[in-house]
GROMACS .gro file of C-alpha atoms in nm:
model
  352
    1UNK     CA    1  -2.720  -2.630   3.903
    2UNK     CA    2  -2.359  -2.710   3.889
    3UNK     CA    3  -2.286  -2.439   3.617
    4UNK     CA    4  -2.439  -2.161   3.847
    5UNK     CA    5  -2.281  -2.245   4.123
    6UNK     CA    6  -1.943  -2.201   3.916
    7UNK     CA    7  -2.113  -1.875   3.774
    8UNK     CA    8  -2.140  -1.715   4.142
    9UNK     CA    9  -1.783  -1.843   4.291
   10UNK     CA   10  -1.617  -1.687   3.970
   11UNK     CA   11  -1.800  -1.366   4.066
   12UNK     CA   12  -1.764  -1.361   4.416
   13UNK     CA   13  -1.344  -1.391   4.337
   14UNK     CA   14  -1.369  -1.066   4.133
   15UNK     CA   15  -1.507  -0.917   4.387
   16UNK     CA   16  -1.191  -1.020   4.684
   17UNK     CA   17  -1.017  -0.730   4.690
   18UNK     CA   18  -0.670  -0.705   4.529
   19UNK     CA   19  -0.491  -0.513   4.760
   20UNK     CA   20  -0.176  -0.685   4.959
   21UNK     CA   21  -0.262  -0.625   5.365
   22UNK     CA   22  -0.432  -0.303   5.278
   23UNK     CA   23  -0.136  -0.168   5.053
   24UNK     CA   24  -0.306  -0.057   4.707
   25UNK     CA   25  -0.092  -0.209   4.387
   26UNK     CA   26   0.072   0.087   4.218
   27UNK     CA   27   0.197   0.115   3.890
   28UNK     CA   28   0.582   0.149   3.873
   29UNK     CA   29   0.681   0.533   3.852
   30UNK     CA   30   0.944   0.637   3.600
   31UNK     CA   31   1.059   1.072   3.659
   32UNK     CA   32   0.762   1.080   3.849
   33UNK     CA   33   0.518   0.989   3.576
   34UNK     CA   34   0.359   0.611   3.529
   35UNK     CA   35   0.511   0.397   3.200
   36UNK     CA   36   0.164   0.553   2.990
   37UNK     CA   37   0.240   0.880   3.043
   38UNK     CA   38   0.608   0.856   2.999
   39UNK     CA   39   0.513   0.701   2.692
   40UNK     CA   40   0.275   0.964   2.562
   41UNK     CA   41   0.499   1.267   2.648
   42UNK     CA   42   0.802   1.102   2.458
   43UNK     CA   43   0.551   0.992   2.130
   44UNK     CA   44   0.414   1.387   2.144
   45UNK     CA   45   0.751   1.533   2.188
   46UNK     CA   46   0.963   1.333   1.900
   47UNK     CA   47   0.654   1.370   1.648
   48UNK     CA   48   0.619   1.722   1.711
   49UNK     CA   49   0.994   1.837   1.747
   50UNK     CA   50   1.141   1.609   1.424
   51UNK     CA   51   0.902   1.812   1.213
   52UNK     CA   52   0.968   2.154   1.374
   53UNK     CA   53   1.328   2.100   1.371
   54UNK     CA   54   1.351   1.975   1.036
   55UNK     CA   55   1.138   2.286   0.873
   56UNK     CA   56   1.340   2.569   1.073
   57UNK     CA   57   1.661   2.366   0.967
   58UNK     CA   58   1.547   2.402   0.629
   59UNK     CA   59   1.426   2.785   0.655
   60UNK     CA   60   1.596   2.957   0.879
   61UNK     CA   61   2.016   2.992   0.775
   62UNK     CA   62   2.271   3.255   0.920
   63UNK     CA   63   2.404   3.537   0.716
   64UNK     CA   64   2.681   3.383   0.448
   65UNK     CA   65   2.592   3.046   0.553
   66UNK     CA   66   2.530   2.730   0.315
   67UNK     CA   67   2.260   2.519   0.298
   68UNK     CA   68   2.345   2.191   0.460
   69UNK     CA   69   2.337   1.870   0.177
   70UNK     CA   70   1.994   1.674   0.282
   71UNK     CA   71   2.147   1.370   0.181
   72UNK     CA   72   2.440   1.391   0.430
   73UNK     CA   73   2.209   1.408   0.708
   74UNK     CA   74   2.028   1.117   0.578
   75UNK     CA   75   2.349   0.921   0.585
   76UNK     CA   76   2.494   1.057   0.907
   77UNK     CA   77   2.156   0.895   1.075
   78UNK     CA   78   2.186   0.569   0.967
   79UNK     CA   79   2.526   0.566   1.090
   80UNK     CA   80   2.429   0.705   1.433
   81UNK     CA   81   2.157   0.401   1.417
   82UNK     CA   82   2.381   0.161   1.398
   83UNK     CA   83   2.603   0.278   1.608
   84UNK     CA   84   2.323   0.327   1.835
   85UNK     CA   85   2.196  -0.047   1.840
   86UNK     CA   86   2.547  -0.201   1.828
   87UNK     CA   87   2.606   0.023   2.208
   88UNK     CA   88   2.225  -0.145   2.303
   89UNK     CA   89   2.344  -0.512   2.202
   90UNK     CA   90   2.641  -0.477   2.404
   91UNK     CA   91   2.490  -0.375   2.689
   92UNK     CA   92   2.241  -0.673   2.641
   93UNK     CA   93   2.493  -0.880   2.621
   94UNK     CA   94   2.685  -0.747   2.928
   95UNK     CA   95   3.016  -0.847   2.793
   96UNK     CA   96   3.272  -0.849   2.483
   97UNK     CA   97   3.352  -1.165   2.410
   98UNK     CA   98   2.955  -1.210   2.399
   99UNK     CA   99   2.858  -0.946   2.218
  100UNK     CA  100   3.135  -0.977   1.931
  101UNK     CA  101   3.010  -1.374   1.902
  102UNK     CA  102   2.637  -1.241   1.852
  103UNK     CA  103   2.753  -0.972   1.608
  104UNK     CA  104   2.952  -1.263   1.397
  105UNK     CA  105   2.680  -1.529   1.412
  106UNK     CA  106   2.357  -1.268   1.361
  107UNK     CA  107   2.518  -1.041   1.123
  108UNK     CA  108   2.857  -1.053   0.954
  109UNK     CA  109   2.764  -1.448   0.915
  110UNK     CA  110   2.443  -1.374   0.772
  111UNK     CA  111   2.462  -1.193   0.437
  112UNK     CA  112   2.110  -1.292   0.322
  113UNK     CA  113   1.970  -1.158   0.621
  114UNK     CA  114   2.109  -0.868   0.550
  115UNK     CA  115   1.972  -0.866   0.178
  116UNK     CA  116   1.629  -0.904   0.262
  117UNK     CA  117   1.673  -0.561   0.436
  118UNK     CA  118   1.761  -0.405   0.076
  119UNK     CA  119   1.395  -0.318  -0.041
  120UNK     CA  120   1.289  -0.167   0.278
  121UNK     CA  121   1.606   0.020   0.348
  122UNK     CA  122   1.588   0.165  -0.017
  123UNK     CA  123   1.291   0.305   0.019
  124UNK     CA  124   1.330   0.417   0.386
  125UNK     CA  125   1.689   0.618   0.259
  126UNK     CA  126   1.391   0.760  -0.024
  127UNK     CA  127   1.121   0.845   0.218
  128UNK     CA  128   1.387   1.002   0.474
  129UNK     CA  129   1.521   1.220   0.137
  130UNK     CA  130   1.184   1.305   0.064
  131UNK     CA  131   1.127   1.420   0.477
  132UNK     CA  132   1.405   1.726   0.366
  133UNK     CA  133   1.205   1.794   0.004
  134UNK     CA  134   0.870   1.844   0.158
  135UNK     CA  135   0.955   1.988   0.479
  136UNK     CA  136   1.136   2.272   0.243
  137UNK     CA  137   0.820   2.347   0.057
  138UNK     CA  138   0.575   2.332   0.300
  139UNK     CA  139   0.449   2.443   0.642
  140UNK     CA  140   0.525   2.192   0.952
  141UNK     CA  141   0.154   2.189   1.042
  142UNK     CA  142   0.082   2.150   0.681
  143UNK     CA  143   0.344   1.874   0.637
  144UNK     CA  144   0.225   1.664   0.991
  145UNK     CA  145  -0.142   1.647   0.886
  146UNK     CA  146  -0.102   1.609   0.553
  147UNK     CA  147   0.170   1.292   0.629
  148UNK     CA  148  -0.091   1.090   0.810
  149UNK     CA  149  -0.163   0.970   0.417
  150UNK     CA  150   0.079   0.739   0.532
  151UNK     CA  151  -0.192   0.535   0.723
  152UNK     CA  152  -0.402   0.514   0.417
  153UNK     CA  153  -0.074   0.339   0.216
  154UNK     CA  154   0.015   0.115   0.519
  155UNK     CA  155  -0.369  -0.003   0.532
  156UNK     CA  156  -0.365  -0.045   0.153
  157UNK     CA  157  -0.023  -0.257   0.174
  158UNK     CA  158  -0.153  -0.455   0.453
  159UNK     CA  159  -0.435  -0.583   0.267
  160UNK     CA  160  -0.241  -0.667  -0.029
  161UNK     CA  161   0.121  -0.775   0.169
  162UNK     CA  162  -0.008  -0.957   0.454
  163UNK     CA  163  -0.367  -1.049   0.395
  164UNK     CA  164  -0.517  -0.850   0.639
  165UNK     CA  165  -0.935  -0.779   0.591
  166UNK     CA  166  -1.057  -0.422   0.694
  167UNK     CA  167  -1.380  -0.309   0.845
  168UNK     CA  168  -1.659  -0.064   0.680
  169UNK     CA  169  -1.529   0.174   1.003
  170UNK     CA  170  -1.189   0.176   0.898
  171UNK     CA  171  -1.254   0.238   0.534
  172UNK     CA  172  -1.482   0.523   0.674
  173UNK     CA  173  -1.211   0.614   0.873
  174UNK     CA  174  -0.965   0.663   0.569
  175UNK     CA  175  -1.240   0.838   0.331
  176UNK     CA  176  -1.270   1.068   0.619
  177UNK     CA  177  -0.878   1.135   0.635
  178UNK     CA  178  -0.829   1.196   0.230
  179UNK     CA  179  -1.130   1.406   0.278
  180UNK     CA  180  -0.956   1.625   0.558
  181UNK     CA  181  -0.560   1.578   0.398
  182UNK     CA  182  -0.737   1.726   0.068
  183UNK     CA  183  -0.876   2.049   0.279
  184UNK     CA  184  -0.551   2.113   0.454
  185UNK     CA  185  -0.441   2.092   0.102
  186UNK     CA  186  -0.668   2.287  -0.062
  187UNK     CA  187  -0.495   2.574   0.151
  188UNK     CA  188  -0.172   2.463   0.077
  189UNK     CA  189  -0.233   2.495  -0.282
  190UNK     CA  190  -0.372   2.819  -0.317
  191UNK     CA  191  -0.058   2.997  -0.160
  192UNK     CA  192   0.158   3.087  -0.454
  193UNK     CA  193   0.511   3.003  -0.414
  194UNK     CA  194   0.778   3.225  -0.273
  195UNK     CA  195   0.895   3.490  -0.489
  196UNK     CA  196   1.236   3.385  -0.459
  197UNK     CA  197   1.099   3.028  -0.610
  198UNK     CA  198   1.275   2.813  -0.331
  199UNK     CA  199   0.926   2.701  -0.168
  200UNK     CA  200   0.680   2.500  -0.384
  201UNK     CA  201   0.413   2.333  -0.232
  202UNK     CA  202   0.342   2.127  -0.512
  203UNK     CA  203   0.687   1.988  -0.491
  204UNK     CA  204   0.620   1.963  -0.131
  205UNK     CA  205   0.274   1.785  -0.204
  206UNK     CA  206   0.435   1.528  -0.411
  207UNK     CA  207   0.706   1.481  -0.165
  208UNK     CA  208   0.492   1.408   0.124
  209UNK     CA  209   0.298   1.163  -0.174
  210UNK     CA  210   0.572   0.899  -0.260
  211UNK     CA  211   0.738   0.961   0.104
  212UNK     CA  212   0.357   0.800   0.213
  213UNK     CA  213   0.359   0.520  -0.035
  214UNK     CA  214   0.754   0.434   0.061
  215UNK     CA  215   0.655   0.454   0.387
  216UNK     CA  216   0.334   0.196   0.378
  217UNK     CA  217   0.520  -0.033   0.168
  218UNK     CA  218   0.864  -0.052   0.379
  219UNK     CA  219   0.668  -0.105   0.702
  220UNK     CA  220   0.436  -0.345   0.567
  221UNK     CA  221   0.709  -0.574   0.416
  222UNK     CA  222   0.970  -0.495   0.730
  223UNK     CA  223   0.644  -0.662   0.977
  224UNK     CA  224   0.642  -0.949   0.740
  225UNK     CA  225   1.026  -0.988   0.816
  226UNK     CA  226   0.974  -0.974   1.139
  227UNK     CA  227   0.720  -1.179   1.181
  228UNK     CA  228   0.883  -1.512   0.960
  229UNK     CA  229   1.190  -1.514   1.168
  230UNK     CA  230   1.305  -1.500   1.539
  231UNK     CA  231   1.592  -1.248   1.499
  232UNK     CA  232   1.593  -0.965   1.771
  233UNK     CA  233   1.473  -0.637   1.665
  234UNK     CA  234   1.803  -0.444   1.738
  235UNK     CA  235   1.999  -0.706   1.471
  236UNK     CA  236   1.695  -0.620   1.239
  237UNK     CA  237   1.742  -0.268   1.286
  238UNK     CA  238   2.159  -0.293   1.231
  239UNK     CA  239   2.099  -0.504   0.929
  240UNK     CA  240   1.819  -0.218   0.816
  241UNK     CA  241   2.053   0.021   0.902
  242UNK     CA  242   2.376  -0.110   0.661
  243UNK     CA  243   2.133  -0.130   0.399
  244UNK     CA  244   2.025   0.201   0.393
  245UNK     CA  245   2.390   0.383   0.476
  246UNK     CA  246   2.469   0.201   0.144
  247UNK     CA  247   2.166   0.354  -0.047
  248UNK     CA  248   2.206   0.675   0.135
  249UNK     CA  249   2.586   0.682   0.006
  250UNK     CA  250   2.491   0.565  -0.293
  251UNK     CA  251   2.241   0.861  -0.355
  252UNK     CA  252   2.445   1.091  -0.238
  253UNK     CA  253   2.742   1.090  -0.466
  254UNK     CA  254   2.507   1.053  -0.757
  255UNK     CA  255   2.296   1.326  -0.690
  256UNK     CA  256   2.533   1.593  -0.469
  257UNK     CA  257   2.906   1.466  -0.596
  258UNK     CA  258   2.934   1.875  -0.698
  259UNK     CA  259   2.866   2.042  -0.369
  260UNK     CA  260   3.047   1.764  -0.184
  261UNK     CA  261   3.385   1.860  -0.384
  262UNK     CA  262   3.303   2.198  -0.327
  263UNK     CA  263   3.215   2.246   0.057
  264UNK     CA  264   3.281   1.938   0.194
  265UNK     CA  265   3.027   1.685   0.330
  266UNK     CA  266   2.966   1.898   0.680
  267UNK     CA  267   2.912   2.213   0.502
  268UNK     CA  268   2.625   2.448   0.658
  269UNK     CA  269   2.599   2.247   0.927
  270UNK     CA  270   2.578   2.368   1.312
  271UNK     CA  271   2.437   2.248   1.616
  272UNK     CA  272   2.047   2.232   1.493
  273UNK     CA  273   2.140   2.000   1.189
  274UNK     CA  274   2.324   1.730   1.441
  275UNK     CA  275   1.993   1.769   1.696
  276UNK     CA  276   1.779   1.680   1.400
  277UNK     CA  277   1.982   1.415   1.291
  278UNK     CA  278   2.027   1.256   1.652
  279UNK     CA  279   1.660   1.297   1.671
  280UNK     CA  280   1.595   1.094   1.318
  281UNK     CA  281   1.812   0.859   1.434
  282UNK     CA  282   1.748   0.799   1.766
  283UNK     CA  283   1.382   0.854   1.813
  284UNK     CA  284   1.291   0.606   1.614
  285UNK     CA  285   1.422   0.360   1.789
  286UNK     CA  286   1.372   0.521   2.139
  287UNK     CA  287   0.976   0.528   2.013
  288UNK     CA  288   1.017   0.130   1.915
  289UNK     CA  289   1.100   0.112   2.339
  290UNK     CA  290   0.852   0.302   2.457
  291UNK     CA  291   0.604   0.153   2.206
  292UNK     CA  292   0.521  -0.129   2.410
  293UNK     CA  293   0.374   0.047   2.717
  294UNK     CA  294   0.161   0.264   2.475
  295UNK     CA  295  -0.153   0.127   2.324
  296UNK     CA  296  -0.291   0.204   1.970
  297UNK     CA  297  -0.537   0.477   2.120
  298UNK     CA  298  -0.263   0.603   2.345
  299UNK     CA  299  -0.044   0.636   2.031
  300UNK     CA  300  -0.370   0.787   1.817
  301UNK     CA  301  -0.366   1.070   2.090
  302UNK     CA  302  -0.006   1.140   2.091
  303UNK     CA  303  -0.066   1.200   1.729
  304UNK     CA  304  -0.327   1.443   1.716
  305UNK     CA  305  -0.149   1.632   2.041
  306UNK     CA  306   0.160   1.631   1.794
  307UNK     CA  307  -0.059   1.786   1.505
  308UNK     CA  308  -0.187   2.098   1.766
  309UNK     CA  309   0.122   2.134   1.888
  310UNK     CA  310   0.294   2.188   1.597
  311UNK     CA  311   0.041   2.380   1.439
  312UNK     CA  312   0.046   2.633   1.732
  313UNK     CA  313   0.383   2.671   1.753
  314UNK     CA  314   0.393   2.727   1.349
  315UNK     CA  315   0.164   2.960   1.428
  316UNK     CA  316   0.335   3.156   1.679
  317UNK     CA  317   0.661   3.169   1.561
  318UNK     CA  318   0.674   3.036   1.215
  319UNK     CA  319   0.403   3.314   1.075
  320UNK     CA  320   0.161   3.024   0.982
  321UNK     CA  321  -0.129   3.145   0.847
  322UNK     CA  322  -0.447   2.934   0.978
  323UNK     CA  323  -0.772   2.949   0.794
  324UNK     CA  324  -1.078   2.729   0.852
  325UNK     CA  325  -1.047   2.503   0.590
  326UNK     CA  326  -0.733   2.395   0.782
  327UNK     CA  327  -0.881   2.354   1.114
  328UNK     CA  328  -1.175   2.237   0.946
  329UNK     CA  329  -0.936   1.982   0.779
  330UNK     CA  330  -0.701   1.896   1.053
  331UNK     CA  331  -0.961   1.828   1.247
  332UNK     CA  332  -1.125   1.571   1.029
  333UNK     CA  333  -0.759   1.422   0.979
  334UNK     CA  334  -0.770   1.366   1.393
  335UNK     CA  335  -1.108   1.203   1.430
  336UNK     CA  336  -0.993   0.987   1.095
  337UNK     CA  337  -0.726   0.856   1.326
  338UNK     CA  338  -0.861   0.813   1.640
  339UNK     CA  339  -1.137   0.618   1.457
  340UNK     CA  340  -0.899   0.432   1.283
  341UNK     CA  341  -0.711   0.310   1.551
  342UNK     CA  342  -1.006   0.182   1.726
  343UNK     CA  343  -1.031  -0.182   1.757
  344UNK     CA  344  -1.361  -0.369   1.516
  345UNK     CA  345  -1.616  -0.403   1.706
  346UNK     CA  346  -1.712  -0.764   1.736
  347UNK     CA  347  -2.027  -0.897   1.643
  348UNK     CA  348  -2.210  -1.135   1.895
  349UNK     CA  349  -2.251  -1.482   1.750
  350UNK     CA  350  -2.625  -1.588   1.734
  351UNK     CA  351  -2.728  -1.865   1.945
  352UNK     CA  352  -2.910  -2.146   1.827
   0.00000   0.00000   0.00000
């Protein structure tokens, strides 16, 4: 008797209304849009325009004028990064004297904190190298569909790196998205490459490959980091961020030491090569802030927005040639990840 009773008084409080004196709760408006939407519009517009940006960068060059060195813009970010986190911490911090004592005890105090940011930040400066190689052999549409591989690699590394168990619907899910990646592919691969012999899209292919298994790995071992140790995630990201300046430097002057003598290190570049840098530097970490009012649908749907998007505009003014067995594939690729990010359904426990 008792436990009905507490049955019905828990229901009839979910029924009270939750208004205050008639005023209805609203959620807090940000430019006239809620904290969701905000989130959405800035997850759709730094997935589609880092891709776009970084293909026309790549393709499109002025009369007489040099190709810009990859691995310069690679470096440049990580230095904008850091500068980037150090202006957040200080304003945190809302003074000097506090912010140079966090900076001494968190970071220049901490050299092994630093060091376990080497593997990750190595193969982030590789994956970010790789972004330039791909996006100069292949299509941006071709390149954004065909980079959601990358969930397959993270899934694989989370089993193996942090013990994680998958469900038959998520390993359906990722058959599903090889299956379409292979079709957008499949188009990819049957367009011979320019006559000129700059494009490739097996290079491209291959590119896109090891930047997805860099990718999976990094992340998966970065969350591990993170989740062993209390440190905030802007000293994470500075200590990230020295680590891979140094392996960005590093690759750079072993692989480009001869057109660096020649031109310079700023040679070719013009105002799109500093947008696309501020917005590989930046949007990462403006996407980490935003992150947190988004859910995992809400960031599945900014992704497949991001893969229209940028196939219509590739379309429209890139020359893109569409043919079903992309849309057929891309497609696929978008229900892989909507499914994917789906939370397991959970099974009702019998009762005895």
């Amino acid at each position: 008797m008792s436990a009905y009773y507490t049955r019905r008084t828990f229901t009839k409080r979910e029924l009270l209304p939750t208004t205050n004196g008639g005023i209805k709760q609203t959620e807090p408006m940000v430019f006239g849009v809620t904290r969701k939407q905000l989130s959405l519009i800035v997850l759709v517009v730094q997935n589609s325009t880092l891709v776009l940006m970084m293909r026309y960068s790549r393709v499109m060059q002025k009369p007489g004028q040099p190709m810009y060195i990859a691995s310069t813009a690679v470096f440049l970010a990580e230095v904008l990064k850091i500068v980037a986190c150090l202006i957040v911490m200080y304003h945190q911090q809302g003074s000097w004297s506090n912010f140079s004592l966090l900076v001494r005890q968190e970071i220049i105090a901490k050299p092994r904190e630093t060091a376990k940011m080497l593997i990750p930040s190595s193969l982030y400066a590789l994956q970010n190298n790789l972004l330039y190689v791909a996006l100069s052999n292949l299509e941006a549409a071709t390149f954004q569909v065909t980079y959601q591989m990358k969930i397959l690699s993270t899934a694989i590394f989370s089993v193996v790196l942090l013990g994680r168990s998958l469900s038959r619907d998520k390993w359906l899910a990722l058959v599903l998205l090889m299956i379409g990646v292979t079709l957008v592919q499949s188009q990819s691969m049957a367009t011979p490459p320019n006559d000129d012999g700059v494009q490739s899209p097996l290079i491209g292919l291959l590119a896109v490959i090891t930047s997805c298994i860099s990718s999976g790995f990094a992340g998966c071992y970065f969350e591990k980091i993170l989740k062993t140790s209390e440190t905030s995630m802007w000293v994470r990201n500075i200590q990230l961020g020295i680590s891979g300046a140094f392996f960005s430097l590093v690759g750079m002057l072993m692989y480009d030491i001869q057109p660096l003598r020649q031109g310079g290190m700023l040679q070719g570049y013009d105002w799109l090569t500093w947008v696309v840098i501020g917005n590989q530097a930046l949007g990462g970490l403006l996407v980490a802030i935003v992150v947190k009012y988004a859910d995992v649908i809400l960031k599945s749907f900014a992704t497949s927005i991001s893969l229209i998007l940028s196939s219509t505009i590739s379309f429209y003014f890139f020359d893109f040639q569409l043919s079903i067995q992309f849309v057929i594939g891309a497609c696929i690729v978008i229900l892989a990840t909507y499914n994917y990010s789906l939370p397991d359904k959970r099974v009702p426990k019998a009762h005895l």
